[in-house]
Structures are given as C-alpha cells and as structure tokens.
PDB file of C-alpha atoms in Angstrom:
ATOM      1  CA  MET A   5    -135.144 -80.785-191.553  1.00 40.00           C
ATOM      2  CA  THR A   6    -133.712 -80.662-195.003  1.00 40.00           C
ATOM      3  CA  SER A   7    -135.575 -78.845-197.685  1.00 38.00           C
ATOM      4  CA  SER A   8    -138.299 -80.684-199.550  1.00 38.00           C
ATOM      5  CA  ARG A   9    -137.432 -81.474-203.130  1.00 38.00           C
ATOM      6  CA  LYS A  10    -138.495 -83.756-205.902  1.00 41.00           C
ATOM      7  CA  SER A  11    -136.000 -86.410-206.847  1.00 40.00           C
ATOM      8  CA  PRO A  12    -134.581 -86.178-210.360  1.00 41.00           C
ATOM      9  CA  GLY A  13    -136.550 -88.311-212.763  1.00 51.00           C
ATOM     10  CA  ARG A  14    -139.537 -88.824-210.427  1.00 49.00           C
ATOM     11  CA  LYS A  15    -142.020 -88.750-213.317  1.00 50.00           C
ATOM     12  CA  ALA A  16    -139.889 -91.179-215.281  1.00 47.00           C
ATOM     13  CA  ARG A  17    -139.697 -93.593-212.365  1.00 43.00           C
ATOM     14  CA  ALA A  18    -143.425 -93.283-211.741  1.00 44.00           C
ATOM     15  CA  ALA A  19    -144.041 -94.164-215.363  1.00 46.00           C
ATOM     16  CA  VAL A  20    -141.934 -97.260-214.914  1.00 41.00           C
ATOM     17  CA  GLU A  21    -144.052 -98.401-211.997  1.00 43.00           C
ATOM     18  CA  ARG A  22    -147.341 -97.618-213.737  1.00 44.00           C
ATOM     19  CA  THR A  23    -146.306 -99.728-216.680  1.00 43.00           C
ATOM     20  CA  VAL A  24    -144.571-102.353-214.578  1.00 44.00           C
ATOM     21  CA  LEU A  25    -145.924-105.309-216.499  1.00 41.00           C
ATOM     22  CA  SER A  26    -144.574-104.058-219.776  1.00 42.00           C
ATOM     23  CA  THR A  27    -141.228-102.606-218.733  1.00 39.00           C
ATOM     24  CA  MET A  28    -139.575-104.400-215.829  1.00 38.00           C
ATOM     25  CA  HIS A  29    -139.220-107.768-217.525  1.00 43.00           C
ATOM     26  CA  ALA A  30    -139.187-106.801-221.140  1.00 39.00           C
ATOM     27  CA  ALA A  31    -137.387-110.005-221.935  1.00 37.00           C
ATOM     28  CA  SER A  32    -140.482-111.950-220.974  1.00 44.00           C
ATOM     29  CA  ALA A  33    -142.349-110.330-223.856  1.00 43.00           C
ATOM     30  CA  VAL A  34    -139.839-111.747-226.321  1.00 44.00           C
ATOM     31  CA  PRO A  35    -141.253-115.012-227.610  1.00 46.00           C
ATOM     32  CA  ASN A  36    -139.257-118.157-226.935  1.00 51.00           C
ATOM     33  CA  SER A  37    -138.992-121.102-229.275  1.00 49.00           C
ATOM     34  CA  ASP A  38    -142.456-122.306-228.272  1.00 55.00           C
ATOM     35  CA  GLU A  39    -144.179-118.922-228.303  1.00 60.00           C
ATOM     36  CA  THR A  40    -145.103-116.633-231.172  1.00 78.00           C
ATOM     37  CA  ALA A  41    -144.994-112.842-230.961  1.00 79.00           C
ATOM     38  CA  ALA A  42    -148.795-112.745-230.950  1.00 77.00           C
ATOM     39  CA  GLN A  43    -148.942-115.190-228.043  1.00 78.00           C
ATOM     40  CA  ALA A  44    -146.406-113.166-226.074  1.00 79.00           C
ATOM     41  CA  GLU A  45    -148.403-109.988-226.641  1.00 83.00           C
ATOM     42  CA  ARG A  46    -151.626-111.712-225.609  1.00 84.00           C
ATOM     43  CA  ARG A  47    -150.019-112.992-222.423  1.00 83.00           C
ATOM     44  CA  GLN A  48    -148.815-109.501-221.641  1.00 85.00           C
ATOM     45  CA  GLU A  49    -152.387-108.221-221.942  1.00 87.00           C
ATOM     46  CA  ILE A  50    -153.548-110.939-219.542  1.00 87.00           C
ATOM     47  CA  LEU A  51    -150.889-109.922-217.013  1.00 87.00           C
ATOM     48  CA  GLU A  52    -151.981-106.285-217.156  1.00 86.00           C
ATOM     49  CA  VAL A  53    -155.674-107.137-216.781  1.00 88.00           C
ATOM     50  CA  ALA A  54    -155.011-109.574-213.939  1.00 88.00           C
ATOM     51  CA  ALA A  55    -152.793-107.047-212.147  1.00 86.00           C
ATOM     52  CA  GLN A  56    -155.588-104.489-212.032  1.00 86.00           C
ATOM     53  CA  LEU A  57    -158.119-107.056-210.813  1.00 87.00           C
ATOM     54  CA  PHE A  58    -155.808-108.350-208.097  1.00 85.00           C
ATOM     55  CA  ALA A  59    -155.085-104.771-207.010  1.00 81.00           C
ATOM     56  CA  GLU A  60    -158.778-103.828-206.900  1.00 82.00           C
ATOM     57  CA  ARG A  61    -160.284-107.032-205.482  1.00 84.00           C
ATOM     58  CA  GLY A  62    -157.429-108.808-203.758  1.00 83.00           C
ATOM     59  CA  TYR A  63    -156.133-112.292-204.429  1.00 85.00           C
ATOM     60  CA  LYS A  64    -158.938-114.266-202.832  1.00 85.00           C
ATOM     61  CA  ALA A  65    -161.797-112.318-204.425  1.00 87.00           C
ATOM     62  CA  THR A  66    -160.354-112.506-207.931  1.00 88.00           C
ATOM     63  CA  SER A  67    -161.295-115.595-209.934  1.00 90.00           C
ATOM     64  CA  ILE A  68    -159.877-117.063-213.117  1.00 90.00           C
ATOM     65  CA  ARG A  69    -163.250-116.492-214.770  1.00 92.00           C
ATOM     66  CA  GLN A  70    -163.144-112.785-213.901  1.00 91.00           C
ATOM     67  CA  ILE A  71    -159.657-112.483-215.343  1.00 91.00           C
ATOM     68  CA  ALA A  72    -160.720-114.287-218.494  1.00 91.00           C
ATOM     69  CA  ASP A  73    -163.836-112.128-218.878  1.00 91.00           C
ATOM     70  CA  ALA A  74    -161.810-108.950-218.458  1.00 91.00           C
ATOM     71  CA  ALA A  75    -159.312-110.225-221.021  1.00 88.00           C
ATOM     72  CA  GLY A  76    -162.108-111.092-223.454  1.00 89.00           C
ATOM     73  CA  MET A  77    -161.564-114.837-223.571  1.00 87.00           C
ATOM     74  CA  MET A  78    -162.928-118.135-222.250  1.00 87.00           C
ATOM     75  CA  ALA A  79    -161.719-119.293-218.837  1.00 82.00           C
ATOM     76  CA  GLY A  80    -160.380-122.521-220.315  1.00 84.00           C
ATOM     77  CA  SER A  81    -158.401-120.619-222.938  1.00 83.00           C
ATOM     78  CA  LEU A  82    -156.655-118.637-220.206  1.00 85.00           C
ATOM     79  CA  TYR A  83    -154.689-121.718-219.155  1.00 85.00           C
ATOM     80  CA  TYR A  84    -153.029-121.744-222.540  1.00 83.00           C
ATOM     81  CA  HIS A  85    -151.151-118.624-221.399  1.00 85.00           C
ATOM     82  CA  ILE A  86    -150.763-119.210-217.649  1.00 85.00           C
ATOM     83  CA  GLN A  87    -150.138-122.169-215.356  1.00 88.00           C
ATOM     84  CA  SER A  88    -152.501-121.202-212.546  1.00 87.00           C
ATOM     85  CA  LYS A  89    -154.024-118.308-210.660  1.00 89.00           C
ATOM     86  CA  GLU A  90    -151.363-118.784-207.988  1.00 89.00           C
ATOM     87  CA  SER A  91    -148.405-118.589-210.370  1.00 89.00           C
ATOM     88  CA  LEU A  92    -150.007-115.627-212.150  1.00 89.00           C
ATOM     89  CA  PHE A  93    -150.348-113.674-208.908  1.00 89.00           C
ATOM     90  CA  VAL A  94    -146.784-114.461-207.816  1.00 89.00           C
ATOM     91  CA  GLU A  95    -145.420-113.249-211.146  1.00 89.00           C
ATOM     92  CA  ILE A  96    -147.421-110.006-211.022  1.00 87.00           C
ATOM     93  CA  HIS A  97    -146.558-109.389-207.372  1.00 87.00           C
ATOM     94  CA  ASN A  98    -142.867-109.923-208.049  1.00 89.00           C
ATOM     95  CA  ARG A  99    -142.870-107.605-211.038  1.00 88.00           C
ATOM     96  CA  ALA A 100    -144.572-104.874-209.031  1.00 87.00           C
ATOM     97  CA  LEU A 101    -141.931-105.096-206.301  1.00 90.00           C
ATOM     98  CA  ASP A 102    -139.175-105.160-208.914  1.00 92.00           C
ATOM     99  CA  ALA A 103    -140.558-101.942-210.380  1.00 89.00           C
ATOM    100  CA  ALA A 104    -140.752-100.306-206.943  1.00 91.00           C
ATOM    101  CA  ALA A 105    -137.195-101.438-206.183  1.00 94.00           C
ATOM    102  CA  SER A 106    -136.003 -99.988-209.473  1.00 94.00           C
ATOM    103  CA  ARG A 107    -137.469 -96.595-208.559  1.00 94.00           C
ATOM    104  CA  ILE A 108    -135.874 -96.631-205.118  1.00 96.00           C
ATOM    105  CA  PHE A 109    -132.475 -97.688-206.453  1.00 97.00           C
ATOM    106  CA  SER A 110    -132.618 -94.829-208.963  1.00 96.00           C
ATOM    107  CA  ALA A 111    -133.546 -92.391-206.194  1.00 96.00           C
ATOM    108  CA  ILE A 112    -130.738 -93.374-203.820  1.00 97.00           C
ATOM    109  CA  ALA A 113    -128.007 -93.852-206.443  1.00 96.00           C
ATOM    110  CA  PRO A 114    -126.750 -90.223-206.437  1.00 96.00           C
ATOM    111  CA  HIS A 115    -126.349 -90.131-202.635  1.00 97.00           C
ATOM    112  CA  PRO A 116    -123.186 -91.426-200.915  1.00 95.00           C
ATOM    113  CA  SER A 117    -124.358 -90.559-197.397  1.00 95.00           C
ATOM    114  CA  PRO A 118    -126.434 -93.235-195.599  1.00 95.00           C
ATOM    115  CA  TRP A 119    -128.789 -90.600-194.173  1.00 96.00           C
ATOM    116  CA  ALA A 120    -129.298 -89.037-197.607  1.00 96.00           C
ATOM    117  CA  ARG A 121    -129.937 -92.475-199.071  1.00 97.00           C
ATOM    118  CA  LEU A 122    -132.529 -93.235-196.405  1.00 97.00           C
ATOM    119  CA  GLN A 123    -134.215 -89.902-196.993  1.00 96.00           C
ATOM    120  CA  ALA A 124    -134.415 -90.507-200.746  1.00 97.00           C
ATOM    121  CA  ALA A 125    -135.719 -94.046-200.188  1.00 97.00           C
ATOM    122  CA  CYS A 126    -138.431 -92.806-197.807  1.00 96.00           C
ATOM    123  CA  VAL A 127    -139.568 -90.109-200.242  1.00 95.00           C
ATOM    124  CA  GLU A 128    -139.723 -92.593-203.120  1.00 94.00           C
ATOM    125  CA  LEU A 129    -141.486 -95.419-201.279  1.00 94.00           C
ATOM    126  CA  LEU A 130    -144.095 -93.085-199.818  1.00 93.00           C
ATOM    127  CA  ASP A 131    -144.784 -91.685-203.285  1.00 91.00           C
ATOM    128  CA  ILE A 132    -145.171 -95.222-204.637  1.00 89.00           C
ATOM    129  CA  GLN A 133    -147.563 -96.258-201.868  1.00 86.00           C
ATOM    130  CA  LEU A 134    -149.729 -93.126-202.149  1.00 87.00           C
ATOM    131  CA  SER A 135    -149.880 -93.039-205.935  1.00 82.00           C
ATOM    132  CA  LEU A 136    -153.409 -93.606-207.218  1.00 70.00           C
ATOM    133  CA  THR A 137    -152.019 -95.657-210.095  1.00 69.00           C
ATOM    134  CA  SER A 138    -149.785 -97.846-207.948  1.00 70.00           C
ATOM    135  CA  ILE A 139    -150.545-101.548-207.664  1.00 72.00           C
ATOM    136  CA  THR A 140    -147.656-102.258-205.287  1.00 71.00           C
ATOM    137  CA  LEU A 141    -149.472-101.693-201.990  1.00 64.00           C
ATOM    138  CA  PRO A 142    -152.686-103.573-202.898  1.00 67.00           C
ATOM    139  CA  LEU A 143    -150.677-106.562-204.078  1.00 72.00           C
ATOM    140  CA  MET A 144    -148.540-106.560-200.926  1.00 71.00           C
ATOM    141  CA  ASN A 145    -151.693-106.424-198.800  1.00 66.00           C
ATOM    142  CA  SER A 146    -153.060-109.509-200.553  1.00 70.00           C
ATOM    143  CA  ILE A 147    -150.348-111.709-199.078  1.00 75.00           C
ATOM    144  CA  ILE A 148    -152.467-112.613-196.062  1.00 76.00           C
ATOM    145  CA  SER A 149    -155.281-114.034-198.230  1.00 75.00           C
ATOM    146  CA  ALA A 150    -153.014-116.163-200.405  1.00 80.00           C
ATOM    147  CA  PRO A 151    -152.588-119.920-199.835  1.00 82.00           C
ATOM    148  CA  PRO A 152    -149.651-120.915-197.595  1.00 85.00           C
ATOM    149  CA  ASP A 153    -147.412-122.124-200.420  1.00 82.00           C
ATOM    150  CA  VAL A 154    -148.066-118.954-202.418  1.00 84.00           C
ATOM    151  CA  ARG A 155    -147.646-116.800-199.319  1.00 86.00           C
ATOM    152  CA  SER A 156    -144.166-118.178-198.674  1.00 87.00           C
ATOM    153  CA  ALA A 157    -143.064-117.185-202.186  1.00 87.00           C
ATOM    154  CA  LEU A 158    -144.551-113.709-201.757  1.00 88.00           C
ATOM    155  CA  ILE A 159    -142.894-113.203-198.375  1.00 89.00           C
ATOM    156  CA  LYS A 160    -139.544-114.249-199.824  1.00 90.00           C
ATOM    157  CA  LYS A 161    -139.861-111.585-202.517  1.00 90.00           C
ATOM    158  CA  ARG A 162    -141.015-108.992-199.988  1.00 90.00           C
ATOM    159  CA  ASP A 163    -137.973-109.740-197.847  1.00 92.00           C
ATOM    160  CA  GLU A 164    -135.742-109.217-200.883  1.00 93.00           C
ATOM    161  CA  PHE A 165    -137.408-105.853-201.476  1.00 93.00           C
ATOM    162  CA  GLU A 166    -137.039-104.795-197.851  1.00 94.00           C
ATOM    163  CA  ALA A 167    -133.338-105.655-198.025  1.00 95.00           C
ATOM    164  CA  ILE A 168    -132.923-102.277-199.745  1.00 96.00           C
ATOM    165  CA  PHE A 169    -133.852-100.585-196.484  1.00 97.00           C
ATOM    166  CA  ARG A 170    -132.008-103.167-194.396  1.00 96.00           C
ATOM    167  CA  ASN A 171    -128.738-102.392-196.195  1.00 96.00           C
ATOM    168  CA  ILE A 172    -129.229 -98.643-195.888  1.00 97.00           C
ATOM    169  CA  ILE A 173    -130.077 -98.889-192.193  1.00 97.00           C
ATOM    170  CA  ASP A 174    -127.051-101.120-191.548  1.00 96.00           C
ATOM    171  CA  ASP A 175    -124.862 -98.224-192.716  1.00 95.00           C
ATOM    172  CA  LEU A 176    -126.533 -95.590-190.534  1.00 95.00           C
ATOM    173  CA  PRO A 177    -124.564 -94.175-187.588  1.00 94.00           C
ATOM    174  CA  LEU A 178    -127.279 -95.135-185.115  1.00 93.00           C
ATOM    175  CA  PRO A 179    -126.725 -95.178-181.357  1.00 92.00           C
ATOM    176  CA  PRO A 180    -125.878 -98.681-180.088  1.00 91.00           C
ATOM    177  CA  THR A 181    -129.046 -98.703-177.973  1.00 92.00           C
ATOM    178  CA  ILE A 182    -131.254 -98.770-181.082  1.00 94.00           C
ATOM    179  CA  ASP A 183    -132.053-102.176-182.536  1.00 96.00           C
ATOM    180  CA  ARG A 184    -131.765-101.874-186.305  1.00 96.00           C
ATOM    181  CA  ASP A 185    -134.357-104.577-187.036  1.00 96.00           C
ATOM    182  CA  ILE A 186    -136.976-102.843-184.896  1.00 96.00           C
ATOM    183  CA  TYR A 187    -135.993 -99.516-186.460  1.00 97.00           C
ATOM    184  CA  ARG A 188    -136.508-100.944-189.964  1.00 96.00           C
ATOM    185  CA  ILE A 189    -139.802-102.645-189.101  1.00 95.00           C
ATOM    186  CA  LEU A 190    -141.277 -99.470-187.611  1.00 95.00           C
ATOM    187  CA  LEU A 191    -140.104 -97.294-190.511  1.00 96.00           C
ATOM    188  CA  LEU A 192    -141.493 -99.630-193.171  1.00 94.00           C
ATOM    189  CA  ARG A 193    -144.736-100.030-191.232  1.00 92.00           C
ATOM    190  CA  VAL A 194    -145.270 -96.273-191.314  1.00 93.00           C
ATOM    191  CA  LEU A 195    -144.429 -96.022-195.016  1.00 92.00           C
ATOM    192  CA  ASN A 196    -146.355 -99.106-196.144  1.00 87.00           C
ATOM    193  CA  THR A 197    -149.550 -98.193-194.281  1.00 86.00           C
ATOM    194  CA  ALA A 198    -149.539 -94.575-195.419  1.00 84.00           C
ATOM    195  CA  SER A 199    -152.713 -94.995-197.457  1.00 80.00           C
ATOM    196  CA  ASP A 200    -154.573 -95.864-194.234  1.00 80.00           C
ATOM    197  CA  TRP A 201    -153.788 -92.592-192.467  1.00 85.00           C
ATOM    198  CA  TYR A 202    -152.875 -90.134-195.244  1.00 82.00           C
ATOM    199  CA  ARG A 203    -155.307 -87.314-196.020  1.00 83.00           C
ATOM    200  CA  SER A 204    -154.506 -85.021-198.926  1.00 81.00           C
ATOM    201  CA  GLY A 205    -154.434 -81.263-198.587  1.00 81.00           C
ATOM    202  CA  ARG A 206    -152.263 -80.111-195.699  1.00 82.00           C
ATOM    203  CA  MET A 207    -148.932 -81.572-196.781  1.00 88.00           C
ATOM    204  CA  SER A 208    -147.506 -83.031-199.966  1.00 88.00           C
ATOM    205  CA  HIS A 209    -146.148 -86.564-200.251  1.00 89.00           C
ATOM    206  CA  ASP A 210    -142.597 -85.241-200.145  1.00 90.00           C
ATOM    207  CA  GLN A 211    -143.281 -83.108-197.077  1.00 91.00           C
ATOM    208  CA  ILE A 212    -144.758 -86.048-195.186  1.00 92.00           C
ATOM    209  CA  ALA A 213    -141.798 -88.223-196.167  1.00 93.00           C
ATOM    210  CA  GLU A 214    -139.465 -85.506-194.891  1.00 92.00           C
ATOM    211  CA  GLN A 215    -141.326 -85.478-191.570  1.00 93.00           C
ATOM    212  CA  ILE A 216    -141.048 -89.252-191.258  1.00 94.00           C
ATOM    213  CA  PHE A 217    -137.357 -89.123-192.115  1.00 95.00           C
ATOM    214  CA  THR A 218    -136.707 -86.366-189.568  1.00 93.00           C
ATOM    215  CA  ILE A 219    -138.431 -88.350-186.818  1.00 93.00           C
ATOM    216  CA  PHE A 220    -136.334 -91.414-187.610  1.00 95.00           C
ATOM    217  CA  LYS A 221    -133.060 -89.514-188.000  1.00 93.00           C
ATOM    218  CA  HIS A 222    -131.504 -90.233-184.623  1.00 75.00           C
ATOM    219  CA  GLN A 223    -128.578 -88.117-183.549  1.00 61.00           C
ATOM    220  CA  ASP A 224    -125.625 -89.495-181.665  1.00 51.00           C
ATOM    221  CA  LEU A 225    -126.527 -89.930-178.004  1.00 47.00           C
ATOM    222  CA  SER A 226    -123.308 -88.310-176.813  1.00 48.00           C
ATOM    223  CA  ASP A 227    -124.238 -85.102-178.628  1.00 49.00           C
ATOM    224  CA  THR A 228    -127.758 -85.247-177.254  1.00 45.00           C
ATOM    225  CA  ASP A 229    -126.513 -85.852-173.719  1.00 48.00           C
ATOM    226  CA  ALA A 230    -124.090 -82.956-174.001  1.00 42.00           C
ATOM    227  CA  ARG A 231    -126.845 -80.567-175.082  1.00 46.00           C
ATOM    228  CA  THR A 232    -129.151 -81.864-172.351  1.00 45.00           C
ATOM    229  CA  SER A 233    -126.450 -81.333-169.738  1.00 46.00           C
ATOM    230  CA  THR A 234    -125.825 -77.826-171.016  1.00 47.00           C
ATOM    231  CA  ARG A 235    -129.508 -76.956-170.809  1.00 50.00           C
ATOM    232  CA  ALA A 236    -129.796 -78.512-167.347  1.00 47.00           C
ATOM    233  CA  GLY A 237    -126.786 -76.533-166.162  1.00 49.00           C
ATOM    234  CA  SER A 238    -128.248 -73.352-167.566  1.00 51.00           C
ATOM    235  CA  ARG A 239    -131.520 -73.956-165.749  1.00 50.00           C
ATOM    236  CA  ALA A 240    -129.703 -74.683-162.504  1.00 48.00           C
ATOM    237  CA  ALA A 241    -127.709 -71.473-162.799  1.00 49.00           C
ATOM    238  CA  THR A 242    -130.843 -69.374-163.147  1.00 49.00           C
ATOM    239  CA  ALA A 243    -132.903 -71.284-160.580  1.00 48.00           C
ATOM    240  CA  PRO A 244    -131.995 -69.145-157.479  1.00 50.00           C
ATOM    241  CA  GLY A 245    -133.220 -65.971-159.125  1.00 48.00           C
ATOM    242  CA  ARG A 246    -136.526 -67.581-160.031  1.00 43.00           C
ATOM    243  CA  SER A 247    -137.135 -69.290-156.713  1.00 42.00           C
ATOM    244  CA  LYS A 248    -137.161 -66.296-154.379  1.00 42.00           C
ATOM    245  CA  VAL A 249    -140.188 -66.553-152.125  1.00 40.00           C
ATOM    246  CA  ALA A 250    -142.032 -64.187-149.869  1.00 40.00           C
ATOM    247  CA  ARG A 251    -144.096 -65.382-146.985  1.00 42.00           C
ATOM    248  CA  ARG A 252    -147.573 -64.013-147.181  1.00 44.00           C
ATOM    249  CA  GLY A 253    -150.176 -65.320-144.845  1.00 45.00           C
ATOM    250  CA  GLY A 254    -147.837 -68.053-143.690  1.00 46.00           C
ATOM    251  CA  ARG A 255    -147.493 -69.578-147.184  1.00 45.00           C
ATOM    252  CA  PRO A 256    -144.360 -69.424-149.346  1.00 42.00           C
ATOM    253  CA  GLN A 257    -145.117 -67.776-152.687  1.00 44.00           C
ATOM    254  CA  HIS A 258    -142.981 -67.096-155.745  1.00 43.00           C
ATOM    255  CA  ALA A 259    -142.003 -63.476-156.047  1.00 39.00           C
ATOM    256  CA  PRO A 260    -143.355 -61.791-159.158  1.00 40.00           C
TER     257      PRO A 260
END
C-alpha cells in the first residue's frame, strides 16, 4: 500500500465545496439585464439557506414555506427569485456535484498514471462524503424522494459526475475477467455510503481511502498465477518431509 498523504490544496478544495453556492457558478451571481445586484445577492442567500435545509431534511420534508421562513421572507415572495421547489433543488444539487467534481479533478490532475489517479480520486471523494460540512451526500441521497421528472434530471447529473470514475477505470490495466461497470458500481457504492459505516478514531479518512484503493487495485492475473504456482511448487517440494508418519496403535500419525 502506498503511503498515506494529504493531497496538495486539500483545504482549498474543501473550502470550495463548503462554499459551493457562492463559488462554483460565480457567473450566476452577476445580475443580468433583468436583475439588479441586490436581487442577485438575495437569490444567492436563498440558495444557501435552501441547500442547508435540503441537506438536513431531504427534498420531500423541505417545504417552500420553511425555505422562506429561514430566508426571512414571505413564501409568496420567494417565487420572485425562484421558479419552483423542484428547479431550486435541481440547481443546488447540480452545483454541489460540480463542486465535488472540481475537487476531484484538482486532485487527479498531477497524476499521469491511471492507478495514481484512481487513488487520488478515492481519497478526495471519501473526504467529501465524510466531511461534516459537506452537502453533497445528503443531496445525492434525496434523489429517491424527488418526483420522477426531477429525479431524471438529478440522475443525469449524477451520471455526469460518475463519468470521472468511469474514465479513470477505463484506463486501468484490469484483468479481462473483471467487468469495469461492476467494478465502478462497487467502488462508488463503498465510497458514497461511507457515512453509514464509518466510525471515527481508529483510522483517518485518508487511511481508509488507501485501504479501499488497495482492495480495488487488482494485479495482472498472469503475475498472480505465477506467484501462486511458485508457492504451490514450494509447498509440494517440502511436502514429503512434513508427511512422514509413524504407525502407533494401528493409526498413521504425523511425526513430530
């Protein structure tokens, strides 16, 4: 297993994700011809408030009235800044995944090797999912409670995000017996459900990511078979010396 290390700029990338609504799409904060600077700033505040509510309560349990109350405005006034609860959630969900993707791209950029890129991606995604300030995982988990039309838009964005891992895995020198889609699904399942099984204390986020990466780093089968054959041959060569028996009481027993 390679040594555990923190990726360069981890704190900077974490800051990006924590402030996703104000950094990833900065252009959206620039008022258009029909929007004043004050209106753009107010809308940004609504996005940040709604993001926290969606992350804490989930899509279904979060109402427009709750968002308006948290933003300090009347529910009817909220529609001046947003089209609907559905469109608001899709926008926030997409921004969160964009921020997570930005962190992962930054983490893998220095690495030319596919295995090194996968390792960096695993470390970064696990850190995102286990961060107490992250809204990425809660928003992704809300997909199931969203209406069908909203769910389809969310799944499309999730698939775009997972393409990062799909492209990395496509470049891995995996044995031909391993299905790359199943490989990717299992790896992402472990990383994306980390908050369900992770317990702090024994290992750091980076150490756990290293363990996951090591388990998924498959060596070429020809090398594995060669080592297995060597070990089997070694055992066979020493077997006669270990299998001497002496008959005591009519029963064959191994000699000490």
